[in-house]
Amino acid sequence: MLYLAVILAVVGQLVSADQQQQLSLSSASAYFSQRLYQNVALDKSNMIYSPYSIHSALSMTSLGARGDTAAEITTTLGTTSLGDSVHLTYKELIEQMNSVKEVQLHTGNAIFVNPYFQIAPKFIEDTSNDYFARTANIDLTANGGPEKPINDYIAAQTENMIKDVLQPGSIDGSTVMILVNTIFFNGTWEVTFEKFKTRPQDFKQLAGAVKQVDMMNDERTIKIKRDNSNGVDVAELPFKGGRFSLYIALPQKVDGITDLEKLLAQPNKVNDLFTGLNYVRVQLAIPKFKTETTLTLNKPLKDMGMVKAFSPMAADFTGITQSAQVYISQVLHKAMIEVQETGTVAAAATVIAIVMESAIIISPTQETFIADHPFVYFLRDNVSGEILFQGKFSG
């Protein structure tokens, strides 16, 4: 059995072909993220993933898909109306993200090819042109196994936050290709928290439980909004430069996380969270935390409509190779985020395995924003609208 793996590991400014296309892409990615959230996050207390990583990885993979397989992927991603322009839009977004100076942010792609297998030249060319993918051969005789050089590449690209994505034995002589997409973010708060103000405080969990967590405290002026109609308060914590922010969506009720998650499932509701915020002087308290999540995305993606890509008989990836039937056997995602007094660092990795069968106005009134019960958070690019990371914290 020949084996093709696509690994996308995750951790800006817009040159802009068309601003409307960029907004359409970020809107599609945001809606995709919320549908995915409903499939992977509802049963978890703490979790983190990168919508950007997963969405861009699947978009890159779609360059090799044809027919109904391609249609299902673009429908699941919400990019059907963008057509082929989605790839140019991602190209520009990658260029922008890699040119940002105020925060440490870099994203990249790589393709590791089995030298004994013929890949369609156009697939290599398109991934290089649109996603800046570098191409290298898989070293099947590498010390420590053929997985080690690829894992080392991913670790280097994510500042050692994402390690050992490929387990020993993942690659052998039948592996056709490994695609890797990496993204890494490290930003300093526009206004940092003073460490001596961080102290253990009660965090109210579901079902009446209470847990002590380290809470970062400050009195400052930030943008917030009270969305009473939807029962959620939103606070924006910007990073230096102002382009990127961490948004905390805090239910107004201690046990309101389920209602918030139902709200996120509705089209365009997530984008509403980021509008209408105003500067207010607040007593602020948010948890200091570190979260790591590993997800298997086969079933969630199938449930969202991407079915044929996983079928040995129905998948059409003739844009990758015409010499054999190939299909996606596994999609894995690994992400990590650390929120602390100085700022936030985050990284993620998505692995897609494809198998081949043989065959400013400031209010004078001081308010409070105390994130002491379960909430959802977003690390967002305010220029492009892309949600780079999304997660949930429940103590």
Short mmCIF file of C-alpha atoms in Angstrom, two decimals, residues 24-197:
data_model
loop_
_atom_site.label_atom_id
_atom_site.label_comp_id
_atom_site.label_asym_id
_atom_site.label_seq_id
_atom_site.Cartn_x
_atom_site.Cartn_y
_atom_site.Cartn_z
CA SER A 24 -14.77 36.63 1.82
CA LEU A 25 -11.94 34.25 2.71
CA SER A 26 -11.85 35.30 6.37
CA SER A 27 -15.64 35.02 6.56
CA ALA A 28 -15.53 31.51 5.06
CA SER A 29 -12.73 30.49 7.41
CA ALA A 30 -14.59 31.89 10.44
CA TYR A 31 -17.79 30.01 9.58
CA PHE A 32 -15.79 26.83 8.93
CA SER A 33 -14.15 27.28 12.32
CA GLN A 34 -17.46 27.54 14.16
CA ARG A 35 -18.86 24.46 12.43
CA LEU A 36 -15.69 22.62 13.35
CA TYR A 37 -15.97 23.90 16.93
CA GLN A 38 -19.38 22.26 17.25
CA ASN A 39 -17.79 18.93 16.29
CA VAL A 40 -14.62 19.02 18.37
CA ALA A 41 -15.02 21.35 21.36
CA LEU A 42 -18.40 20.83 23.01
CA ASP A 43 -17.25 17.86 25.08
CA LYS A 44 -13.95 19.43 26.15
CA SER A 45 -13.28 21.76 29.08
CA ASN A 46 -10.06 23.29 27.73
CA MET A 47 -8.98 23.21 24.12
CA ILE A 48 -7.16 25.13 21.39
CA TYR A 49 -6.98 24.82 17.60
CA SER A 50 -5.98 26.93 14.62
CA PRO A 51 -8.74 27.66 12.11
CA TYR A 52 -6.14 29.28 9.85
CA SER A 53 -3.95 26.19 9.84
CA ILE A 54 -6.69 23.68 9.13
CA HIS A 55 -8.50 25.84 6.57
CA SER A 56 -5.37 26.84 4.64
CA ALA A 57 -4.03 23.27 4.78
CA LEU A 58 -7.17 21.85 3.23
CA SER A 59 -7.23 24.66 0.67
CA MET A 60 -3.70 23.77 -0.36
CA THR A 61 -4.62 20.08 -0.56
CA SER A 62 -7.59 20.97 -2.78
CA LEU A 63 -5.13 22.00 -5.50
CA GLY A 64 -4.74 18.28 -6.18
CA ALA A 65 -8.44 17.39 -5.95
CA ARG A 66 -10.77 17.07 -8.93
CA GLY A 67 -14.49 16.55 -9.62
CA ASP A 68 -16.82 15.84 -6.72
CA THR A 69 -13.89 15.48 -4.32
CA ALA A 70 -12.81 19.05 -5.01
CA ALA A 71 -16.41 20.29 -4.81
CA GLU A 72 -16.93 18.70 -1.38
CA ILE A 73 -13.71 20.20 -0.04
CA THR A 74 -14.51 23.74 -1.22
CA THR A 75 -18.10 23.46 -0.01
CA THR A 76 -16.91 22.32 3.42
CA LEU A 77 -14.41 25.18 3.49
CA GLY A 78 -17.06 27.66 2.31
CA THR A 79 -14.85 28.85 -0.55
CA THR A 80 -16.92 27.73 -3.56
CA SER A 81 -17.81 31.31 -4.51
CA LEU A 82 -14.12 32.30 -4.44
CA GLY A 83 -13.18 29.70 -7.02
CA ASP A 84 -9.48 29.48 -7.84
CA SER A 85 -8.93 32.96 -6.41
CA VAL A 86 -8.85 31.41 -2.94
CA HIS A 87 -5.27 30.32 -3.60
CA LEU A 88 -4.13 33.79 -4.70
CA THR A 89 -5.85 35.26 -1.64
CA TYR A 90 -4.02 32.84 0.63
CA LYS A 91 -0.78 33.70 -1.19
CA GLU A 92 -1.23 37.35 -0.32
CA LEU A 93 -2.20 36.58 3.26
CA ILE A 94 0.94 34.47 3.71
CA GLU A 95 3.05 37.31 2.31
CA GLN A 96 1.44 39.73 4.73
CA MET A 97 1.76 37.52 7.77
CA ASN A 98 5.43 36.93 7.09
CA SER A 99 6.08 40.67 6.78
CA VAL A 100 4.62 41.69 10.15
CA LYS A 101 7.14 43.36 12.47
CA GLU A 102 5.25 44.17 15.69
CA VAL A 103 4.76 40.53 16.69
CA GLN A 104 6.66 37.36 15.88
CA LEU A 105 4.53 35.60 13.28
CA HIS A 106 5.59 33.28 10.53
CA THR A 107 3.86 30.69 8.41
CA GLY A 108 5.29 28.37 5.79
CA ASN A 109 4.70 25.24 3.74
CA ALA A 110 6.92 22.34 2.73
CA ILE A 111 6.47 19.22 0.62
CA PHE A 112 8.56 16.14 1.29
CA VAL A 113 8.42 13.76 -1.67
CA ASN A 114 9.38 10.11 -1.97
CA PRO A 115 12.06 10.27 -4.71
CA TYR A 116 10.82 6.96 -6.14
CA PHE A 117 7.30 8.25 -6.80
CA GLN A 118 6.13 10.54 -9.60
CA ILE A 119 4.10 13.56 -8.46
CA ALA A 120 2.28 15.76 -10.98
CA PRO A 121 4.65 18.68 -11.72
CA LYS A 122 1.75 21.14 -11.76
CA PHE A 123 0.81 20.27 -8.17
CA ILE A 124 4.36 21.05 -7.05
CA GLU A 125 4.35 24.22 -9.14
CA ASP A 126 0.97 25.43 -7.84
CA THR A 127 1.77 24.78 -4.18
CA SER A 128 5.07 26.60 -4.67
CA ASN A 129 3.51 29.59 -6.41
CA ASP A 130 0.39 29.99 -4.25
CA TYR A 131 1.56 28.68 -0.85
CA PHE A 132 5.34 29.20 -1.11
CA ALA A 133 5.86 25.50 -0.48
CA ARG A 134 9.48 24.35 -0.57
CA THR A 135 10.10 20.85 -1.90
CA ALA A 136 12.58 18.26 -0.62
CA ASN A 137 12.95 14.50 -0.74
CA ILE A 138 11.96 12.23 2.12
CA ASP A 139 15.11 10.67 3.57
CA LEU A 140 14.01 7.06 3.97
CA THR A 141 17.37 6.15 5.55
CA ALA A 142 17.56 9.00 8.09
CA ASN A 143 19.02 8.24 11.51
CA GLY A 144 16.12 7.94 13.93
CA GLY A 145 13.76 7.13 11.08
CA PRO A 146 12.41 9.10 8.10
CA GLU A 147 9.96 10.90 10.40
CA LYS A 148 12.72 12.65 12.36
CA PRO A 149 13.86 15.21 9.73
CA ILE A 150 10.24 16.22 9.12
CA ASN A 151 9.45 16.45 12.84
CA ASP A 152 12.63 18.49 13.28
CA TYR A 153 11.50 20.86 10.52
CA ILE A 154 8.10 21.34 12.16
CA ALA A 155 9.68 21.90 15.58
CA ALA A 156 12.08 24.47 14.15
CA GLN A 157 9.27 26.33 12.40
CA THR A 158 7.18 26.47 15.58
CA GLU A 159 9.97 27.34 18.01
CA ASN A 160 9.86 23.79 19.43
CA MET A 161 6.23 24.15 20.56
CA ILE A 162 4.96 21.43 18.21
CA LYS A 163 7.00 18.24 18.42
CA ASP A 164 6.76 14.63 17.25
CA VAL A 165 3.78 15.12 14.95
CA LEU A 166 4.78 12.00 13.01
CA GLN A 167 5.09 8.92 15.18
CA PRO A 168 7.77 6.26 14.43
CA GLY A 169 6.64 3.98 11.65
CA SER A 170 4.45 6.62 9.98
CA ILE A 171 6.73 6.70 6.92
CA ASP A 172 8.15 3.79 4.95
CA GLY A 173 9.03 3.01 1.35
CA SER A 174 5.35 3.21 0.35
CA THR A 175 4.90 6.79 1.58
CA VAL A 176 4.40 9.05 -1.41
CA MET A 177 4.44 12.58 -0.03
CA ILE A 178 4.32 14.67 3.15
CA LEU A 179 2.93 18.21 3.01
CA VAL A 180 3.75 20.47 5.93
CA ASN A 181 2.18 23.82 6.78
CA THR A 182 3.48 25.71 9.84
CA ILE A 183 2.33 28.80 11.69
CA PHE A 184 3.74 30.33 14.87
CA PHE A 185 2.64 33.41 16.82
CA ASN A 186 4.37 35.21 19.68
CA GLY A 187 2.99 38.60 20.66
CA THR A 188 3.60 41.03 23.51
CA TRP A 189 0.55 42.73 25.00
CA GLU A 190 0.14 46.40 24.15
CA VAL A 191 -0.15 46.82 27.94
CA THR A 192 1.48 44.01 29.90
CA PHE A 193 0.26 42.64 33.21
CA GLU A 194 2.39 43.11 36.32
CA LYS A 195 3.41 39.73 37.69
CA PHE A 196 3.01 40.70 41.33
CA LYS A 197 -0.70 41.24 40.69
#
